[in-house]
Amino acid sequence: MRRRLDVAYDGTEFSGWAAQPGRRTVQGEVQTALTTVLRLPAAAVTCAGRTDAGVHARGQVCHVDVPDTVQPADVRRRLAGVLPADVRVRAVSVAADGFDARFSALWRRYAYRVCDDPAALDPLRRRHVLAWPRPLDVHQMNTAARPLTGEHDFAAFCRRREGATTIRTLLDLCWERDRDGLAVARVVADAFCHSMVRGLVGALLSVGEGRRDAAWPAAVLAAGRRDPSVRVVAAHGLSLEEVGYPAPGELAVRAEQARAVRTLPS
Amino acid sequence: MRRRLDVAYDGTEFSGWAAQPGRRTVQGEVQTALTTVLRLPAAAVTCAGRTDAGVHARGQVCHVDVPDTVQPADVRRRLAGVLPADVRVRAVSVAADGFDARFSALWRRYAYRVCDDPAALDPLRRRHVLAWPRPLDVHQMNTAARPLTGEHDFAAFCRRREGATTIRTLLDLCWERDRDGLAVARVVADAFCHSMVRGLVGALLSVGEGRRDAAWPAAVLAAGRRDPSVRVVAAHGLSLEEVGYPAPGELAVRAEQARAVRTLPS
């Protein structure tokens, strides 16, 4: 039986999501905890967003397949007792038919948090907020962000991986000041390629501080290849906040569509 | 010339505010940074709330006296470059006549944050939120808190210090759920004696989880002596949020009054 897990973590001391031999990873910790709590020889956990080293998550979604004979009570509480304090499985539920944490997802929403007055940065938030030494013009950054939304080849902002497409649909990219005065980017896409959010944010920060004009990020996008003058900002400002799924009846169809697209040659 | 400093810190790795030989303290770090930036042989910093080891601050207020000949520009930015990342001097200003960070203060406001569903505790907030294993009834805690406000001898909730009065005016003590579902106590008093907030919070948590009835904390208060069944909760849930001062013309009078009260024999 497939279970859905809603997971949060402080990425500071993880080498990212994906299990790697000899490294401390979120996937590794969650899989180890599940094998302990469910008394299984192994557990393979699939997630919606394979976050890089140092990236946090408040709304990561995963699935794991568990034999029908295993029906333990109170898995959530028991996982909390076994997991280290920097990762929490906040909810455990029986997955709807056809649910695949990765392929059923319609969109991923990330937040990137920046403090452009580093002397005032709340020390309790320093592990998940980027300190930026110059003041940012959020209005200019939003002007620059607008033409980036929609379906495009984001190769200019991604680290290329052999044979993978870099065409994505950016559904939302906008900045606002939160109540503490931080500049927070809301970034939503059907999916992201490697380092895409951090490349987009880096380009927009160059606009926000006045080093580039508002038309520059769209010109970089149109050029269609990795631009070395686009800074990829630090991982610790980034957090996976939420993953969106279709209604239960459409989970399987969506997963089939997404699988077909991702496995096309680029 | 006296300067006012507004200071924030993550108390996790500090042995509290007060400088102690061989210990890492907030006062020690701020004083060292000031001597470096202002090129002084020494700097004596006085604060409004001498927080214990592990207690955080977002709104600590301090003062320091600097020779009139020292008028450096941009102290705030230069302090940020010298201070460790877990303490920030968020604002530096010339203090109004008669200002004393400690004795001019009318009130101190603390927050104590509790997550009563530890499996769901945001890992990014775990260093400043107490994980409590049982659900809390915030309404019951507020019922229990109401009779504690006003002027009382808080000896029952304090660690006694020889010759010091434990009479304080508790101006506000109430709980609410924040938007993340945390139970947050807002605690305001003219001043606090040692471990008073953490003792009050510990007593109210016993009510909130149903182990004690709502009349119990007031009965403990009335008994007037340290009650060993009152738990003093962990330091890391506590944060000094704000300090209140009178209008500029009343700063000196207030400081004189407060000095007289604090130096009376108890």
Short mmCIF file of C-alpha atoms in Angstrom, two decimals:
data_model
loop_
_atom_site.label_atom_id
_atom_site.label_comp_id
_atom_site.label_asym_id
_atom_site.label_seq_id
_atom_site.Cartn_x
_atom_site.Cartn_y
_atom_site.Cartn_z
CA MET A 1 0.00 0.00 0.00
CA ARG A 2 1.32 3.41 -0.97
CA ARG A 3 1.67 6.08 1.74
CA ARG A 4 2.08 9.80 1.30
CA LEU A 5 4.55 11.54 3.61
CA ASP A 6 4.65 15.33 4.15
CA VAL A 7 8.19 16.21 5.14
CA ALA A 8 9.99 19.29 6.47
CA TYR A 9 13.69 19.76 7.03
CA ASP A 10 16.42 22.19 7.91
CA GLY A 11 18.81 21.56 5.02
CA THR A 12 21.83 23.11 6.75
CA GLU A 13 23.48 19.85 7.71
CA PHE A 14 22.30 17.68 4.82
CA SER A 15 24.06 16.89 1.54
CA GLY A 16 20.68 17.46 -0.12
CA TRP A 17 17.70 15.14 -0.59
CA ALA A 18 19.14 12.31 -2.65
CA ALA A 19 20.77 9.39 -0.84
CA GLN A 20 24.51 9.14 -1.49
CA PRO A 21 26.90 6.66 0.06
CA GLY A 22 28.82 8.13 2.99
CA ARG A 23 26.79 11.37 3.04
CA ARG A 24 24.08 12.55 5.41
CA THR A 25 20.99 13.05 3.23
CA VAL A 26 17.29 13.61 3.90
CA GLN A 27 16.28 10.61 1.81
CA GLY A 28 18.78 8.48 3.72
CA GLU A 29 17.46 9.59 7.13
CA VAL A 30 13.79 9.13 6.17
CA GLN A 31 14.41 5.69 4.65
CA THR A 32 16.38 4.54 7.68
CA ALA A 33 13.64 5.79 10.04
CA LEU A 34 10.94 4.00 8.02
CA THR A 35 12.80 0.68 8.01
CA THR A 36 13.17 1.00 11.80
CA VAL A 37 9.57 1.96 12.54
CA LEU A 38 7.96 -0.39 10.01
CA ARG A 39 10.48 -3.21 10.57
CA LEU A 40 11.20 -3.53 6.86
CA PRO A 41 14.46 -4.66 5.28
CA ALA A 42 14.42 -1.54 3.07
CA ALA A 43 12.20 1.39 2.07
CA ALA A 44 12.46 3.40 -1.17
CA VAL A 45 11.14 6.95 -0.75
CA THR A 46 10.33 9.09 -3.82
CA CYS A 47 9.99 12.86 -3.42
CA ALA A 48 8.42 15.68 -5.45
CA GLY A 49 11.46 17.97 -5.35
CA ARG A 50 15.03 16.67 -5.12
CA THR A 51 16.48 19.58 -3.19
CA ASP A 52 20.21 20.39 -3.34
CA ALA A 53 22.63 20.49 -0.41
CA GLY A 54 21.64 23.23 2.03
CA VAL A 55 18.12 23.78 0.63
CA HIS A 56 15.29 23.57 3.18
CA ALA A 57 11.74 22.26 2.90
CA ARG A 58 8.52 23.01 4.69
CA GLY A 59 6.28 21.25 2.19
CA GLN A 60 8.20 18.37 0.62
CA VAL A 61 5.89 15.52 -0.45
CA CYS A 62 7.01 11.90 -0.77
CA HIS A 63 5.62 8.43 -1.27
CA VAL A 64 6.73 5.02 -0.13
CA ASP A 65 5.28 1.59 -0.93
CA VAL A 66 4.74 -0.61 2.09
CA PRO A 67 3.59 -4.28 2.02
CA ASP A 68 -0.14 -4.59 2.79
CA THR A 69 0.72 -6.81 5.74
CA VAL A 70 2.42 -3.85 7.45
CA GLN A 71 -0.28 -1.72 9.09
CA PRO A 72 1.35 -0.15 12.08
CA ALA A 73 -0.52 2.42 14.15
CA ASP A 74 0.84 5.84 14.91
CA VAL A 75 3.64 5.87 12.31
CA ARG A 76 3.88 9.66 12.44
CA ARG A 77 4.57 9.84 16.17
CA ARG A 78 6.98 6.90 16.04
CA LEU A 79 8.92 8.45 13.13
CA ALA A 80 9.25 11.65 15.18
CA GLY A 81 10.88 9.62 17.94
CA VAL A 82 13.41 8.05 15.55
CA LEU A 83 14.26 10.91 13.16
CA PRO A 84 16.92 13.52 13.94
CA ALA A 85 15.55 16.94 14.99
CA ASP A 86 16.36 18.56 11.63
CA VAL A 87 13.86 16.43 9.68
CA ARG A 88 10.18 15.87 10.53
CA VAL A 89 7.56 13.74 8.83
CA ARG A 90 4.66 16.08 9.56
CA ALA A 91 1.91 13.89 8.14
CA VAL A 92 1.47 10.27 7.02
CA SER A 93 -1.58 9.27 4.99
CA VAL A 94 -2.76 6.49 2.69
CA ALA A 95 -2.11 7.70 -0.85
CA ALA A 96 -5.04 7.98 -3.26
CA ASP A 97 -5.05 5.56 -6.21
CA GLY A 98 -2.56 6.60 -8.86
CA PHE A 99 -0.67 8.99 -6.58
CA ASP A 100 3.01 9.44 -7.38
CA ALA A 101 4.77 12.14 -5.32
CA ARG A 102 7.00 13.06 -8.24
CA PHE A 103 5.01 12.43 -11.40
CA SER A 104 1.51 13.33 -10.21
CA ALA A 105 2.65 16.79 -9.09
CA LEU A 106 1.24 19.73 -11.09
CA TRP A 107 3.55 22.35 -9.62
CA ARG A 108 6.24 23.02 -7.03
CA ARG A 109 6.37 26.27 -5.05
CA TYR A 110 9.67 27.53 -3.65
CA ALA A 111 10.47 30.60 -1.55
CA TYR A 112 13.76 32.45 -1.58
CA ARG A 113 14.33 34.83 1.34
CA VAL A 114 16.74 37.77 1.25
CA CYS A 115 17.61 40.36 3.91
CA ASP A 116 19.05 43.44 2.20
CA ASP A 117 19.96 45.10 5.51
CA PRO A 118 22.33 42.48 6.94
CA ALA A 119 23.06 44.46 10.13
CA ALA A 120 19.41 43.98 11.04
CA LEU A 121 19.03 40.30 10.07
CA ASP A 122 17.28 38.39 12.87
CA PRO A 123 19.99 35.99 14.09
CA LEU A 124 17.34 33.31 14.62
CA ARG A 125 16.63 33.37 10.87
CA ARG A 126 20.19 33.58 9.59
CA ARG A 127 20.27 29.89 8.59
CA HIS A 128 17.44 30.31 6.08
CA VAL A 129 17.77 33.89 4.86
CA LEU A 130 20.43 35.22 2.48
CA ALA A 131 22.19 38.36 3.73
CA TRP A 132 22.55 40.77 0.79
CA PRO A 133 24.83 43.78 1.30
CA ARG A 134 22.97 46.29 -0.90
CA PRO A 135 19.36 47.54 -0.83
CA LEU A 136 16.98 45.88 -3.30
CA ASP A 137 14.25 47.48 -5.38
CA VAL A 138 11.47 44.90 -5.26
CA HIS A 139 9.38 46.77 -7.83
CA GLN A 140 12.22 46.60 -10.38
CA MET A 141 12.73 42.90 -9.68
CA ASN A 142 9.05 42.26 -10.35
CA THR A 143 9.22 44.20 -13.61
CA ALA A 144 12.17 42.04 -14.66
CA ALA A 145 10.46 38.82 -13.55
CA ARG A 146 7.21 39.26 -15.49
CA PRO A 147 8.47 38.26 -18.99
CA LEU A 148 10.13 35.14 -17.53
CA THR A 149 6.84 33.46 -16.70
CA GLY A 150 5.27 31.04 -19.15
CA GLU A 151 6.75 28.09 -21.05
CA HIS A 152 10.37 28.65 -22.04
CA ASP A 153 13.65 26.85 -22.45
CA PHE A 154 15.38 27.81 -19.18
CA ALA A 155 18.81 26.54 -20.29
CA ALA A 156 20.29 29.99 -19.53
CA PHE A 157 19.49 29.59 -15.83
CA CYS A 158 20.17 25.87 -15.37
CA ARG A 159 23.11 23.59 -14.94
CA ARG A 160 22.71 21.37 -17.93
CA ARG A 161 22.40 17.63 -17.49
CA GLU A 162 23.12 15.41 -20.47
CA GLY A 163 19.97 14.36 -22.30
CA ALA A 164 17.55 16.30 -20.09
CA THR A 165 15.17 18.94 -21.39
CA THR A 166 15.34 22.41 -19.84
CA ILE A 167 11.88 23.44 -21.08
CA ARG A 168 9.68 24.33 -18.11
CA THR A 169 6.53 26.34 -17.44
CA LEU A 170 7.19 29.07 -14.90
CA LEU A 171 3.76 29.72 -13.40
CA ASP A 172 4.66 32.50 -10.98
CA LEU A 173 7.74 34.51 -10.05
CA CYS A 174 7.20 37.56 -7.85
CA TRP A 175 8.78 39.34 -4.95
CA GLU A 176 7.25 40.91 -1.90
CA ARG A 177 8.38 42.33 1.45
CA ASP A 178 7.26 40.20 4.37
CA ARG A 179 6.27 41.75 7.70
CA ASP A 180 9.91 41.57 8.88
CA GLY A 181 11.09 43.53 5.83
CA LEU A 182 12.68 40.54 4.08
CA ALA A 183 12.45 40.37 0.30
CA VAL A 184 10.79 37.03 -0.46
CA ALA A 185 10.54 35.48 -3.93
CA ARG A 186 7.63 33.19 -4.64
CA VAL A 187 8.62 30.83 -7.47
CA VAL A 188 6.16 28.32 -8.92
CA ALA A 189 6.73 26.03 -11.92
CA ASP A 190 5.47 22.69 -13.19
CA ALA A 191 8.99 21.47 -12.43
CA PHE A 192 12.48 22.93 -12.11
CA CYS A 193 15.77 21.98 -13.64
CA HIS A 194 18.98 21.98 -11.66
CA SER A 195 19.83 25.33 -9.96
CA MET A 196 17.00 27.07 -11.88
CA VAL A 197 15.45 28.91 -8.90
CA ARG A 198 18.84 30.04 -7.62
CA GLY A 199 19.87 31.23 -11.11
CA LEU A 200 16.63 33.18 -11.61
CA VAL A 201 16.93 34.74 -8.15
CA GLY A 202 20.58 35.64 -8.79
CA ALA A 203 19.68 37.42 -12.04
CA LEU A 204 16.85 39.34 -10.34
CA LEU A 205 19.07 40.42 -7.44
CA SER A 206 21.45 41.99 -9.98
CA VAL A 207 18.46 44.02 -11.21
CA GLY A 208 17.24 44.81 -7.69
CA GLU A 209 20.56 46.30 -6.64
CA GLY A 210 20.76 48.38 -9.84
CA ARG A 211 23.70 46.60 -11.41
CA ARG A 212 21.55 45.42 -14.37
CA ASP A 213 18.46 46.90 -15.97
CA ALA A 214 15.06 45.26 -15.78
CA ALA A 215 15.21 43.95 -19.36
CA TRP A 216 18.40 41.95 -18.78
CA PRO A 217 17.00 38.67 -17.32
CA ALA A 218 14.59 38.28 -20.28
CA ALA A 219 17.51 38.86 -22.69
CA VAL A 220 19.52 36.19 -20.89
CA LEU A 221 16.57 33.79 -21.15
CA ALA A 222 16.20 34.49 -24.88
CA ALA A 223 19.91 33.82 -25.49
CA GLY A 224 19.16 30.25 -24.46
CA ARG A 225 22.50 29.19 -23.02
CA ARG A 226 24.15 29.24 -19.61
CA ASP A 227 25.34 32.78 -18.92
CA PRO A 228 28.36 32.97 -16.58
CA SER A 229 27.35 36.47 -15.44
CA VAL A 230 24.20 35.03 -13.84
CA ARG A 231 25.06 34.40 -10.21
CA VAL A 232 23.64 31.23 -8.67
CA VAL A 233 22.77 32.42 -5.16
CA ALA A 234 23.48 30.41 -2.00
CA ALA A 235 21.33 27.39 -1.17
CA HIS A 236 20.43 28.40 2.39
CA GLY A 237 17.94 31.10 1.30
CA LEU A 238 15.85 28.55 -0.58
CA SER A 239 12.96 26.47 0.74
CA LEU A 240 10.49 24.10 -0.94
CA GLU A 241 7.19 25.35 0.45
CA GLU A 242 4.41 23.43 -1.27
CA VAL A 243 3.64 20.87 -3.99
CA GLY A 244 0.34 20.93 -5.88
CA TYR A 245 -1.56 17.83 -7.09
CA PRO A 246 -4.70 17.39 -9.18
CA ALA A 247 -7.97 15.99 -7.86
CA PRO A 248 -7.73 12.31 -6.84
CA GLY A 249 -9.36 11.05 -10.05
CA GLU A 250 -6.66 12.70 -12.20
CA LEU A 251 -3.55 11.58 -10.30
CA ALA A 252 -2.78 8.55 -12.49
CA VAL A 253 -3.33 10.36 -15.81
CA ARG A 254 -1.14 13.24 -14.73
CA ALA A 255 1.62 10.83 -13.65
CA GLU A 256 1.52 9.09 -17.04
CA GLN A 257 1.75 12.39 -18.92
CA ALA A 258 4.63 13.63 -16.79
CA ARG A 259 6.54 10.37 -17.10
CA ALA A 260 6.24 10.53 -20.90
CA VAL A 261 7.51 14.12 -21.06
CA ARG A 262 10.46 13.57 -18.72
CA THR A 263 11.69 10.54 -20.60
CA LEU A 264 11.68 12.19 -24.03
CA PRO A 265 15.11 12.87 -25.47
CA SER A 266 15.84 16.59 -25.24
CA MET B 1 27.95 60.74 24.87
CA ARG B 2 25.49 57.94 25.57
CA ARG B 3 24.36 55.72 22.69
CA ARG B 4 21.40 53.41 22.58
CA LEU B 5 21.91 50.00 20.94
CA ASP B 6 19.05 47.74 19.80
CA VAL B 7 20.35 44.20 19.89
CA ALA B 8 19.14 40.77 18.69
CA TYR B 9 20.72 37.40 19.32
CA ASP B 10 20.33 33.68 18.96
CA GLY B 11 21.03 32.60 22.54
CA THR B 12 21.79 28.97 21.64
CA GLU B 13 25.55 29.24 21.87
CA PHE B 14 25.81 31.94 24.54
CA SER B 15 26.23 31.54 28.32
CA GLY B 16 23.60 34.28 28.64
CA TRP B 17 23.90 38.05 28.51
CA ALA B 18 26.23 38.83 31.40
CA ALA B 19 29.98 38.80 30.77
CA GLN B 20 31.76 36.02 32.66
CA PRO B 21 35.44 35.16 32.45
CA GLY B 22 36.13 32.27 30.09
CA ARG B 23 32.52 32.10 28.81
CA ARG B 24 31.04 33.22 25.49
CA THR B 25 28.43 35.85 26.41
CA VAL B 26 26.42 38.43 24.48
CA GLN B 27 27.71 41.28 26.62
CA GLY B 28 31.26 40.10 26.05
CA GLU B 29 30.82 39.94 22.26
CA VAL B 30 29.14 43.34 22.01
CA GLN B 31 31.72 45.02 24.25
CA THR B 32 34.60 43.51 22.27
CA ALA B 33 33.04 44.62 18.98
CA LEU B 34 32.54 48.17 20.29
CA THR B 35 36.14 48.49 21.49
CA THR B 36 37.30 47.33 18.04
CA VAL B 37 35.03 49.59 15.99
CA LEU B 38 35.34 52.67 18.24
CA ARG B 39 39.04 52.07 19.06
CA LEU B 40 38.43 52.33 22.78
CA PRO B 41 40.41 50.59 25.51
CA ALA B 42 37.13 49.28 27.00
CA ALA B 43 33.35 49.65 26.68
CA ALA B 44 30.79 48.94 29.41
CA VAL B 45 27.39 47.96 27.98
CA THR B 46 24.27 47.99 30.17
CA CYS B 47 21.15 46.11 29.02
CA ALA B 48 17.44 46.20 29.87
CA GLY B 49 17.06 42.45 30.38
CA ARG B 50 19.90 40.22 31.56
CA THR B 51 18.84 37.07 29.73
CA ASP B 52 19.94 33.63 30.95
CA ALA B 53 21.97 31.10 29.00
CA GLY B 54 20.06 29.90 25.94
CA VAL B 55 17.46 32.72 25.97
CA HIS B 56 17.11 34.69 22.73
CA ALA B 57 16.39 38.36 22.05
CA ARG B 58 14.83 40.23 19.18
CA GLY B 59 14.36 43.48 21.10
CA GLN B 60 17.12 43.81 23.69
CA VAL B 61 17.99 47.45 24.43
CA CYS B 62 21.38 48.60 25.76
CA HIS B 63 23.36 51.73 26.38
CA VAL B 64 27.04 52.52 26.30
CA ASP B 65 28.88 55.72 27.16
CA VAL B 66 31.41 56.85 24.59
CA PRO B 67 33.81 59.81 24.91
CA ASP B 68 32.53 62.89 23.05
CA THR B 69 35.70 62.89 20.97
CA VAL B 70 34.66 59.55 19.41
CA GLN B 71 32.16 60.27 16.61
CA PRO B 72 32.65 57.54 14.08
CA ALA B 73 30.34 57.25 11.10
CA ASP B 74 28.46 54.10 10.22
CA VAL B 75 28.92 52.29 13.56
CA ARG B 76 26.01 49.99 12.86
CA ARG B 77 27.41 48.65 9.60
CA ARG B 78 30.91 48.32 11.02
CA LEU B 79 29.62 46.44 14.08
CA ALA B 80 27.84 44.01 11.71
CA GLY B 81 31.19 43.30 10.07
CA VAL B 82 32.89 42.53 13.37
CA LEU B 83 30.19 40.72 15.37
CA PRO B 84 29.60 36.98 15.05
CA ALA B 85 26.50 36.00 13.03
CA ASP B 86 24.45 35.06 16.12
CA VAL B 87 24.38 38.62 17.50
CA ARG B 88 23.35 41.77 15.61
CA VAL B 89 23.26 45.40 16.69
CA ARG B 90 20.20 46.31 14.65
CA ALA B 91 20.21 50.04 15.46
CA VAL B 92 22.59 52.59 16.99
CA SER B 93 21.29 55.99 18.05
CA VAL B 94 22.23 58.90 20.29
CA ALA B 95 20.38 58.36 23.59
CA ALA B 96 17.98 61.03 24.81
CA ASP B 97 18.98 62.91 27.98
CA GLY B 98 18.45 60.80 31.07
CA PHE B 99 18.16 57.51 29.15
CA ASP B 100 19.29 54.40 31.02
CA ALA B 101 18.60 51.12 29.20
CA ARG B 102 17.96 49.31 32.47
CA PHE B 103 16.50 51.84 34.88
CA SER B 104 14.48 54.00 32.46
CA ALA B 105 12.57 50.94 31.18
CA LEU B 106 8.85 50.84 32.03
CA TRP B 107 8.31 47.25 30.96
CA ARG B 108 9.88 44.22 29.31
CA ARG B 109 7.95 41.95 26.93
CA TYR B 110 8.96 38.32 26.49
CA ALA B 111 7.52 35.60 24.24
CA TYR B 112 7.59 31.89 25.04
CA ARG B 113 6.87 29.58 22.08
CA VAL B 114 5.60 26.02 22.42
CA CYS B 115 4.77 23.41 19.77
CA ASP B 116 2.39 20.85 21.27
CA ASP B 117 2.56 18.59 18.19
CA PRO B 118 6.30 17.84 18.09
CA ALA B 119 6.06 15.59 15.02
CA ALA B 120 4.99 18.67 13.07
CA LEU B 121 7.51 21.19 14.52
CA ASP B 122 9.13 23.17 11.70
CA PRO B 123 12.80 22.06 11.88
CA LEU B 124 13.87 25.61 11.02
CA ARG B 125 12.26 26.83 14.24
CA ARG B 126 13.38 24.04 16.57
CA ARG B 127 16.10 26.18 18.21
CA HIS B 128 13.60 28.71 19.53
CA VAL B 129 10.44 26.69 20.11
CA LEU B 130 9.84 24.21 22.95
CA ALA B 131 8.53 20.82 21.80
CA TRP B 132 5.79 19.71 24.21
CA PRO B 133 4.59 16.12 23.93
CA ARG B 134 0.93 16.63 24.90
CA PRO B 135 -1.79 18.89 23.45
CA LEU B 136 -2.38 22.18 25.26
CA ASP B 137 -5.67 23.89 26.01
CA VAL B 138 -4.86 27.56 25.45
CA HIS B 139 -8.23 28.70 26.81
CA GLN B 140 -7.57 26.94 30.14
CA MET B 141 -4.07 28.44 30.32
CA ASN B 142 -5.53 31.92 29.85
CA THR B 143 -8.11 31.29 32.58
CA ALA B 144 -5.27 30.26 34.90
CA ALA B 145 -3.10 33.23 33.90
CA ARG B 146 -5.65 35.99 34.55
CA PRO B 147 -5.38 36.16 38.38
CA LEU B 148 -1.56 36.25 38.14
CA THR B 149 -1.51 39.72 36.59
CA GLY B 150 -1.09 42.78 38.78
CA GLU B 151 1.39 43.54 41.56
CA HIS B 152 2.35 40.46 43.57
CA ASP B 153 5.25 38.86 45.35
CA PHE B 154 6.37 36.33 42.71
CA ALA B 155 8.68 34.44 45.10
CA ALA B 156 6.83 31.20 44.26
CA PHE B 157 8.00 31.39 40.64
CA CYS B 158 11.49 32.80 41.11
CA ARG B 159 14.91 31.61 42.09
CA ARG B 160 15.52 33.72 45.12
CA ARG B 161 18.58 35.97 45.31
CA GLU B 162 19.77 37.15 48.69
CA GLY B 163 18.52 40.64 49.53
CA ALA B 164 16.49 41.11 46.33
CA THR B 165 12.77 41.81 46.28
CA THR B 166 10.53 39.47 44.31
CA ILE B 167 7.64 41.93 44.12
CA ARG B 168 6.81 42.69 40.49
CA THR B 169 3.90 44.03 38.46
CA LEU B 170 2.83 41.52 35.83
CA LEU B 171 1.17 43.68 33.18
CA ASP B 172 0.12 40.97 30.74
CA LEU B 173 0.25 37.19 30.54
CA CYS B 174 -1.77 35.57 27.78
CA TRP B 175 -1.51 32.75 25.27
CA GLU B 176 -2.53 32.58 21.67
CA ARG B 177 -2.05 30.29 18.68
CA ASP B 178 0.09 31.85 15.99
CA ARG B 179 -0.54 31.21 12.29
CA ASP B 180 1.72 28.12 12.41
CA GLY B 181 -0.30 26.63 15.28
CA LEU B 182 2.33 27.29 17.95
CA ALA B 183 1.11 28.26 21.43
CA VAL B 184 2.81 31.58 22.19
CA ALA B 185 2.81 33.27 25.61
CA ARG B 186 3.06 37.04 25.72
CA VAL B 187 4.52 38.04 29.09
CA VAL B 188 4.91 41.69 30.09
CA ALA B 189 6.07 43.04 33.46
CA ASP B 190 7.77 46.13 34.84
CA ALA B 191 10.70 43.80 35.50
CA PHE B 192 11.28 40.09 36.08
CA CYS B 193 13.13 38.23 38.77
CA HIS B 194 15.32 35.25 37.96
CA SER B 195 13.55 32.39 36.08
CA MET B 196 10.16 34.09 36.61
CA VAL B 197 8.89 33.79 33.01
CA ARG B 198 10.00 30.18 32.74
CA GLY B 199 8.38 29.32 36.09
CA LEU B 200 5.09 30.98 35.14
CA VAL B 201 5.09 29.25 31.75
CA GLY B 202 5.89 25.88 33.38
CA ALA B 203 2.94 26.23 35.76
CA LEU B 204 0.58 27.17 32.93
CA LEU B 205 1.73 24.24 30.75
CA SER B 206 0.74 21.90 33.62
CA VAL B 207 -2.74 23.45 33.41
CA GLY B 208 -2.82 23.34 29.61
CA GLU B 209 -2.09 19.62 29.44
CA GLY B 210 -4.75 18.91 32.10
CA ARG B 211 -2.40 17.77 34.86
CA ARG B 212 -3.46 20.70 37.11
CA ASP B 213 -6.67 22.69 37.30
CA ALA B 214 -6.88 26.34 36.29
CA ALA B 215 -6.92 27.59 39.91
CA TRP B 216 -3.58 26.00 40.76
CA PRO B 217 -1.09 28.68 39.56
CA ALA B 218 -2.89 31.38 41.58
CA ALA B 219 -2.78 29.13 44.66
CA VAL B 220 0.97 28.64 44.15
CA LEU B 221 1.42 32.41 43.85
CA ALA B 222 -0.56 33.01 47.06
CA ALA B 223 1.56 30.47 48.98
CA GLY B 224 4.43 32.88 48.41
CA ARG B 225 7.38 30.48 48.38
CA ARG B 226 9.27 28.49 45.73
CA ASP B 227 7.17 25.44 44.85
CA PRO B 228 9.23 22.45 43.65
CA SER B 229 6.27 21.13 41.63
CA VAL B 230 6.47 24.20 39.35
CA ARG B 231 8.60 23.19 36.39
CA VAL B 232 10.99 25.81 35.08
CA VAL B 233 10.77 25.21 31.32
CA ALA B 234 13.78 25.19 28.98
CA ALA B 235 15.49 28.45 28.05
CA HIS B 236 15.39 27.99 24.27
CA GLY B 237 11.62 28.71 23.97
CA LEU B 238 12.10 32.17 25.50
CA SER B 239 12.84 35.43 23.71
CA LEU B 240 13.03 39.05 24.87
CA GLU B 241 10.89 40.80 22.27
CA GLU B 242 10.56 44.45 23.31
CA VAL B 243 11.39 46.97 26.03
CA GLY B 244 9.13 49.95 26.70
CA TYR B 245 10.36 53.43 27.75
CA PRO B 246 8.53 56.61 28.75
CA ALA B 247 8.54 59.81 26.69
CA PRO B 248 12.00 61.47 26.49
CA GLY B 249 11.18 64.09 29.16
CA GLU B 250 10.42 61.35 31.72
CA LEU B 251 13.45 59.11 31.21
CA ALA B 252 15.55 60.55 34.02
CA VAL B 253 12.74 60.62 36.61
CA ARG B 254 11.81 57.03 35.80
CA ALA B 255 15.43 55.92 36.14
CA GLU B 256 15.71 57.58 39.56
CA GLN B 257 12.52 55.92 40.79
CA ALA B 258 13.57 52.50 39.53
CA ARG B 259 17.06 52.78 41.03
CA ALA B 260 15.55 53.63 44.43
CA VAL B 261 13.18 50.64 44.36
CA ARG B 262 15.81 48.12 43.24
CA THR B 263 18.25 49.12 45.95
CA LEU B 264 15.77 48.85 48.84
CA PRO B 265 16.39 45.93 51.19
CA SER B 266 13.75 43.26 50.51
#
